[in-house]
Coordinates of C-alpha atoms in Angstrom, one line a residue:
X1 CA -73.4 -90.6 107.2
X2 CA -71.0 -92.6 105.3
X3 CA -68.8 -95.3 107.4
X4 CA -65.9 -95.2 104.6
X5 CA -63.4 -92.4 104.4
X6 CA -62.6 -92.4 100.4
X7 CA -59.6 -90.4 99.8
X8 CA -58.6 -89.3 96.2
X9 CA -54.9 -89.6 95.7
X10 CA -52.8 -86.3 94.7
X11 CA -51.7 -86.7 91.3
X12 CA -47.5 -86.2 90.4
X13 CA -47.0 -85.7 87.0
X14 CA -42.9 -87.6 86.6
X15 CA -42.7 -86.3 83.4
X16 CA -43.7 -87.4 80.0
X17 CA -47.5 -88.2 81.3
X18 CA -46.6 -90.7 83.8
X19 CA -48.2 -90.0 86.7
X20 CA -48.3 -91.2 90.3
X21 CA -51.0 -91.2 93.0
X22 CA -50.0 -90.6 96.4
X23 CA -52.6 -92.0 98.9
X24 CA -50.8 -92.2 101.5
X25 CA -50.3 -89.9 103.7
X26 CA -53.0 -87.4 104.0
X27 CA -54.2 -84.8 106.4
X28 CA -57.6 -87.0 106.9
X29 CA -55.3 -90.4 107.3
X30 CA -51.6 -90.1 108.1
X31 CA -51.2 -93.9 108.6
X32 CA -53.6 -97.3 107.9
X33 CA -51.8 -99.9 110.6
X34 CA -48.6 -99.8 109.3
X35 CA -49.1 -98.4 106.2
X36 CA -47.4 -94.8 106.2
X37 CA -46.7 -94.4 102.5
X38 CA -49.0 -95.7 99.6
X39 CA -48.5 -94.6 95.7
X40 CA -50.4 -96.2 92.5
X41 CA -48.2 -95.6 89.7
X42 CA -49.8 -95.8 86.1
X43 CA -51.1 -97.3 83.8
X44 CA -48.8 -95.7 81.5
X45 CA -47.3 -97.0 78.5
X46 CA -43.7 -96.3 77.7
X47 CA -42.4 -96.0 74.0
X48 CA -39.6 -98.1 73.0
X49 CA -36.3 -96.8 74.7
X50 CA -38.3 -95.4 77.3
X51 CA -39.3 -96.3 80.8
X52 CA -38.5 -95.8 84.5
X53 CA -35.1 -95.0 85.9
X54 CA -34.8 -94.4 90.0
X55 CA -31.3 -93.6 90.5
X56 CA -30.1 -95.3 94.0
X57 CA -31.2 -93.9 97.2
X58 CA -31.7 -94.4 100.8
X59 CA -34.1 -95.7 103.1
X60 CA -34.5 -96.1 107.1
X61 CA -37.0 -97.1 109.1
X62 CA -39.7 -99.0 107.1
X63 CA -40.2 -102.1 104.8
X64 CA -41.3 -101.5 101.3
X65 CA -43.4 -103.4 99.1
X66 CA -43.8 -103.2 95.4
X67 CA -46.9 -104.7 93.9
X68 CA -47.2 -104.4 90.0
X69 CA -50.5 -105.6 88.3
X70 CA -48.8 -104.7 84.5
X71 CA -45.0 -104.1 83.3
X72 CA -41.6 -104.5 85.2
X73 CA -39.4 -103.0 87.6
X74 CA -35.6 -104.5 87.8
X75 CA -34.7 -103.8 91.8
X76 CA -31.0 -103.3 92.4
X77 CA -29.7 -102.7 96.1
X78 CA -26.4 -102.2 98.6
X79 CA -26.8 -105.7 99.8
X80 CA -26.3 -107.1 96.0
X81 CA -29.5 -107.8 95.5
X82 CA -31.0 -107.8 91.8
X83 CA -34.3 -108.9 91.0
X84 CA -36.9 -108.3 88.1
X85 CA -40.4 -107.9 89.6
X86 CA -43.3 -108.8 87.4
X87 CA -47.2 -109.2 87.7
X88 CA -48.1 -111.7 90.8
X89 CA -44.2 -111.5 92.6
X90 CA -43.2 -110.0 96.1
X91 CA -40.1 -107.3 96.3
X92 CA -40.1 -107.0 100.1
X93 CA -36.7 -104.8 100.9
X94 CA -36.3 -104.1 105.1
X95 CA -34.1 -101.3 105.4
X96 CA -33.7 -101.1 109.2
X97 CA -30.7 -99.1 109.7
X98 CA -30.6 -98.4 106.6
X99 CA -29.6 -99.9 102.7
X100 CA -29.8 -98.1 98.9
X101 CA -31.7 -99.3 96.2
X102 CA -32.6 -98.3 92.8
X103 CA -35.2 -99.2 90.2
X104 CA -35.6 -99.3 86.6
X105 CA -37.3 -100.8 83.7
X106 CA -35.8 -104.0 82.5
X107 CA -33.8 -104.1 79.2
X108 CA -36.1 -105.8 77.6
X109 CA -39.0 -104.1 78.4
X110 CA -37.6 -101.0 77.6
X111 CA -36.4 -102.1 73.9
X112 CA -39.7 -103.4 73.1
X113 CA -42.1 -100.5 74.9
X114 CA -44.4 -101.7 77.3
X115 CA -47.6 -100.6 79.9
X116 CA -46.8 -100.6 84.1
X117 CA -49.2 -100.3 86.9
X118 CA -48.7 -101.0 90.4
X119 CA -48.7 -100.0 93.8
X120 CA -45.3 -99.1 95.9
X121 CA -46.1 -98.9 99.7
X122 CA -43.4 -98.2 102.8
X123 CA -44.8 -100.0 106.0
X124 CA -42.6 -98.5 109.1
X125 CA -41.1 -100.7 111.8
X126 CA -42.1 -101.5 115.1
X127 CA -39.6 -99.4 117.6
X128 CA -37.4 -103.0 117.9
X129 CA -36.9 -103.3 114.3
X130 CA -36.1 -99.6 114.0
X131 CA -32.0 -100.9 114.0
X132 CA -31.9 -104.3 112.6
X133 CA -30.1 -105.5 109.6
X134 CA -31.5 -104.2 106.4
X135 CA -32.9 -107.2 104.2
X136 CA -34.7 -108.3 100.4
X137 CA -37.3 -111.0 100.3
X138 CA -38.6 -112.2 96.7
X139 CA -41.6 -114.0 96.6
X140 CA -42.3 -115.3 92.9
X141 CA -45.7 -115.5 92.0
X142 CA -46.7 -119.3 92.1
X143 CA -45.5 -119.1 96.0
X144 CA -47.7 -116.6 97.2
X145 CA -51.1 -118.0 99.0
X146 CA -54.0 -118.2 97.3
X147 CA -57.9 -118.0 98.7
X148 CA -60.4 -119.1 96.3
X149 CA -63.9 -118.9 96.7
X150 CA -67.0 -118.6 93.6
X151 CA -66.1 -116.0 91.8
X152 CA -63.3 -114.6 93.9
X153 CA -59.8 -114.9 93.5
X154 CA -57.4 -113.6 96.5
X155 CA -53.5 -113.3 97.2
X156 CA -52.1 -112.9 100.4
X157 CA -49.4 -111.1 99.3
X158 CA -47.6 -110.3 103.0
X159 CA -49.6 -110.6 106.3
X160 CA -52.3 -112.6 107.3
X161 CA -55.6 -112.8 106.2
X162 CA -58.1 -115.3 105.2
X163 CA -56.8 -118.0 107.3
X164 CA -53.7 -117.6 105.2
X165 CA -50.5 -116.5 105.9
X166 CA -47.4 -115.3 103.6
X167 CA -44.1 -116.3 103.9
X168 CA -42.6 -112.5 103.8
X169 CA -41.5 -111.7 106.8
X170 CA -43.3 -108.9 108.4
X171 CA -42.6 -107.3 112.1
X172 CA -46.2 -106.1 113.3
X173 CA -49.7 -108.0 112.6
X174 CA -50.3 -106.9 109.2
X175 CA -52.6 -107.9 105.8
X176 CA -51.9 -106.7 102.2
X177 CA -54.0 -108.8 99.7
X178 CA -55.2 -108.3 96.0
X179 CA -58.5 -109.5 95.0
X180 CA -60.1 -109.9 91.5
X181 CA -64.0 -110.6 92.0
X182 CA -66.4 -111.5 89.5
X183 CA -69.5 -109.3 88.6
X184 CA -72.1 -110.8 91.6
X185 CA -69.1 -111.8 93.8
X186 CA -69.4 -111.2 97.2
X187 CA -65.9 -111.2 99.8
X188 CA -66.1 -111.0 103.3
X189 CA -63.3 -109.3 105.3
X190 CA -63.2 -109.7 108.8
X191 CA -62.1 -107.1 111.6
X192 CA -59.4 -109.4 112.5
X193 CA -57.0 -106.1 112.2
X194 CA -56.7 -103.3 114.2
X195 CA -57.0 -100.6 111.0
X196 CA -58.1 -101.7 107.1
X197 CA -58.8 -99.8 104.0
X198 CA -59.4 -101.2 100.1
X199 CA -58.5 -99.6 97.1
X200 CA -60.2 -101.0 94.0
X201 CA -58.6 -100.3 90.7
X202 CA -61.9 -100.6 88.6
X203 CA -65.8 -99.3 89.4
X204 CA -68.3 -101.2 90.6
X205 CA -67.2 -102.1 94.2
X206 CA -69.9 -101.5 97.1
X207 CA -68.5 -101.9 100.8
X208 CA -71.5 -102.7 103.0
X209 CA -73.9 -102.0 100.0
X210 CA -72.4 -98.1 99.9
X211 CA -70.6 -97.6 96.7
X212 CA -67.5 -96.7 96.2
X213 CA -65.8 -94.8 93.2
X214 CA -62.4 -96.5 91.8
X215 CA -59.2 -95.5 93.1
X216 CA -60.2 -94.2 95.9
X217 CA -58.3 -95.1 99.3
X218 CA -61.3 -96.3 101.0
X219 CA -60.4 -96.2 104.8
X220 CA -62.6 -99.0 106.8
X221 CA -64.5 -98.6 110.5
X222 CA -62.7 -100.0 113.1
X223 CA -63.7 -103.2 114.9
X224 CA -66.4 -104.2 112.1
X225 CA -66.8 -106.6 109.3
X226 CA -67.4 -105.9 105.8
X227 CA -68.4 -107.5 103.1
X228 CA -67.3 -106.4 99.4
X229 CA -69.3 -106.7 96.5
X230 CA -68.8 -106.7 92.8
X231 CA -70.7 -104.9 90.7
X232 CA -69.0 -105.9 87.6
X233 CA -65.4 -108.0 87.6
X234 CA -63.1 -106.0 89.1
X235 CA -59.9 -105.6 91.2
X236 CA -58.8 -104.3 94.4
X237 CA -55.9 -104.2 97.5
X238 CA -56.8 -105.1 101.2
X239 CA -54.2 -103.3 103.3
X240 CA -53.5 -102.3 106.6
X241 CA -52.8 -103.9 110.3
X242 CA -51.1 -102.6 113.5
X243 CA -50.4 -99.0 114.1
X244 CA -46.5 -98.8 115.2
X245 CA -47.0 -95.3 117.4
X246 CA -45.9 -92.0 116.2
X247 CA -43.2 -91.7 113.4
X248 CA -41.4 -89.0 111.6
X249 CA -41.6 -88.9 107.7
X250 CA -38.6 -86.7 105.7
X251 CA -37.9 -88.0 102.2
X252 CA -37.4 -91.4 101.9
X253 CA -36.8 -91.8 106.3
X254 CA -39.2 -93.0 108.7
X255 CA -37.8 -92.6 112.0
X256 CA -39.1 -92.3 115.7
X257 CA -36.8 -89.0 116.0
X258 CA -36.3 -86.2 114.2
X259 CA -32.8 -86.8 115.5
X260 CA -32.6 -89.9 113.6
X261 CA -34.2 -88.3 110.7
X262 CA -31.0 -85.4 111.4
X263 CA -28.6 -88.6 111.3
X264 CA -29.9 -90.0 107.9
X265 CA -29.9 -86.8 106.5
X266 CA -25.8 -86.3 107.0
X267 CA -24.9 -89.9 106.2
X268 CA -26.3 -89.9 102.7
X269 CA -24.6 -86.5 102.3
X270 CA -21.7 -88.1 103.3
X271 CA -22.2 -91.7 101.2
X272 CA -22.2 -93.4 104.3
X273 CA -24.8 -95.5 103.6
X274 CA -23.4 -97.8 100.7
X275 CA -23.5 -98.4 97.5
X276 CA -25.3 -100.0 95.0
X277 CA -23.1 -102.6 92.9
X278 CA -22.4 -101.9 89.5
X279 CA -24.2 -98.1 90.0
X280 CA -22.4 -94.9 90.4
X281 CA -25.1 -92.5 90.3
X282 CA -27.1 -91.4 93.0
X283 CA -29.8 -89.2 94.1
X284 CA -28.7 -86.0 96.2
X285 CA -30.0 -85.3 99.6
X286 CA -33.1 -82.4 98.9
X287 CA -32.5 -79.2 99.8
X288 CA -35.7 -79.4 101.9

């Protein structure tokens, strides 16, 4: 019997062929630690004048992280945040009681055409972080920790792991690391968190000698090490951590109420959360 749950993400066409996986949540895993949201977006390549445009919207409840491995996202939010994310940076944004954000290609990526791929995951807050202050971390690329071993390259991107530990500020014991390994390589990771899973971007990865098909979500046993090995170069995400107890989903609102959920629901309706500067548009509140 196989010791790794590999989940297959559900495909969303967003029109013109680019298409997003979502891996989390599922019906056979809800949740990995923290981890209540997880979507690998691309690779897609966007004509000239094209790309992505997120109108601002709302978030409660959780932390995001956006991790791009080709392309651009430009990250506008209520607080006056604006930051381009590129391959090897950190956009951590803390909503707490809540904050707005939009996203969209940069202008010069969309003049000149250009390939994205990444992952975008929401990580919910501990029941004391529920309410604090929203907040936007940015973490550029030659300041995130690096573990180097033959033929193995790792960043701790937020979390520990590795006996490394980024400077993002997180609120429950967490990991989220992306590896590239070298055909041969060999990666141990340790049961030093409560819940794990790896999704590798390319074939050739064996966990524990089993193989494992590329992305996948490949859910970990508890309480064990494992050791990863590369068939061929390749790369993959470590994620995962403390479980934060039950939490409600609607949208874009984690919450440990449906009342709360009920809350968010008429202050966007009533553009009570704030704005983004410099945007007008936003997305409506769904009708379910």
């Amino acid at each position: 019997m196989s010791t790794v749950l590999a989940l297959e993400g559900r495909a969303h066409d967003l029109g013109g062929g680019f298409v997003v996986r979502r891996l989390l949540p599922q019906a056979q895993a809800r949740t990995v630690g923290p981890f209540v949201f997880l979507d690998h977006m691309g690779p897609h390549t966007f004509a000239p004048g094209q790309g992505i445009d997120v109108r601002p919207h709302p978030h409660i409840g959780l932390s995001t992280l956006t991790w791009l491995f080709d392309g651009a996202l430009m990250h506008r939010d209520s607080l006056g945040s604006v930051q381009a994310i590129r391959p090897g940076d950190v956009n951590w944004m803390t909503s707490g009681r809540g904050i707005v954000h939009s996203e969209r290609t940069p202008d010069a990526e969309r003049a000149d055409g250009h390939t994205i791929e990444g992952l975008q995951a929401w990580l919910a807050l501990p029941d004391d972080a529920l309410e604090i202050a929203p907040s936007f971390q940015h973490l550029p690329a030659d300041a995130v920790p690096r573990f180097e071993a033959p033929g193995v390259s790792v960043q701790v991107v937020a979390g520990e792991a590795f006996g490394l530990r980024s400077p993002i500020t997180v609120y429950v014991p967490m990991l989220f690391a992306s590896a590239h390994l070298d055909a041969g390589a060999e990666l141990l990771l340790d049961a030093g968190h409560e819940e794990r899973a790896v999704f590798p971007l390319d074939e050739g990865l064996s966990i524990d000698g089993e193989t494992v098909e590329a992305r996948r979500l490949c859910v970990l046993p508890t309480g064990v090490d494992v050791t990863l090995r590369a068939a061929a170069r390749l790369r993959a995400v470590m994620l995962g951590g403390s479980p934060v107890g039950p939490r409600h989903l609607w949208w874009n609102f984690v919450a440990a109420s449906r009342e709360r959920i009920e809350q968010a629901k008429a202050d966007w309706s009533a553009q009570r959360f704030g704005q983004v500067p410099g945007e007008s548009d936003f997305i409506p509140l769904p009708d379910r």
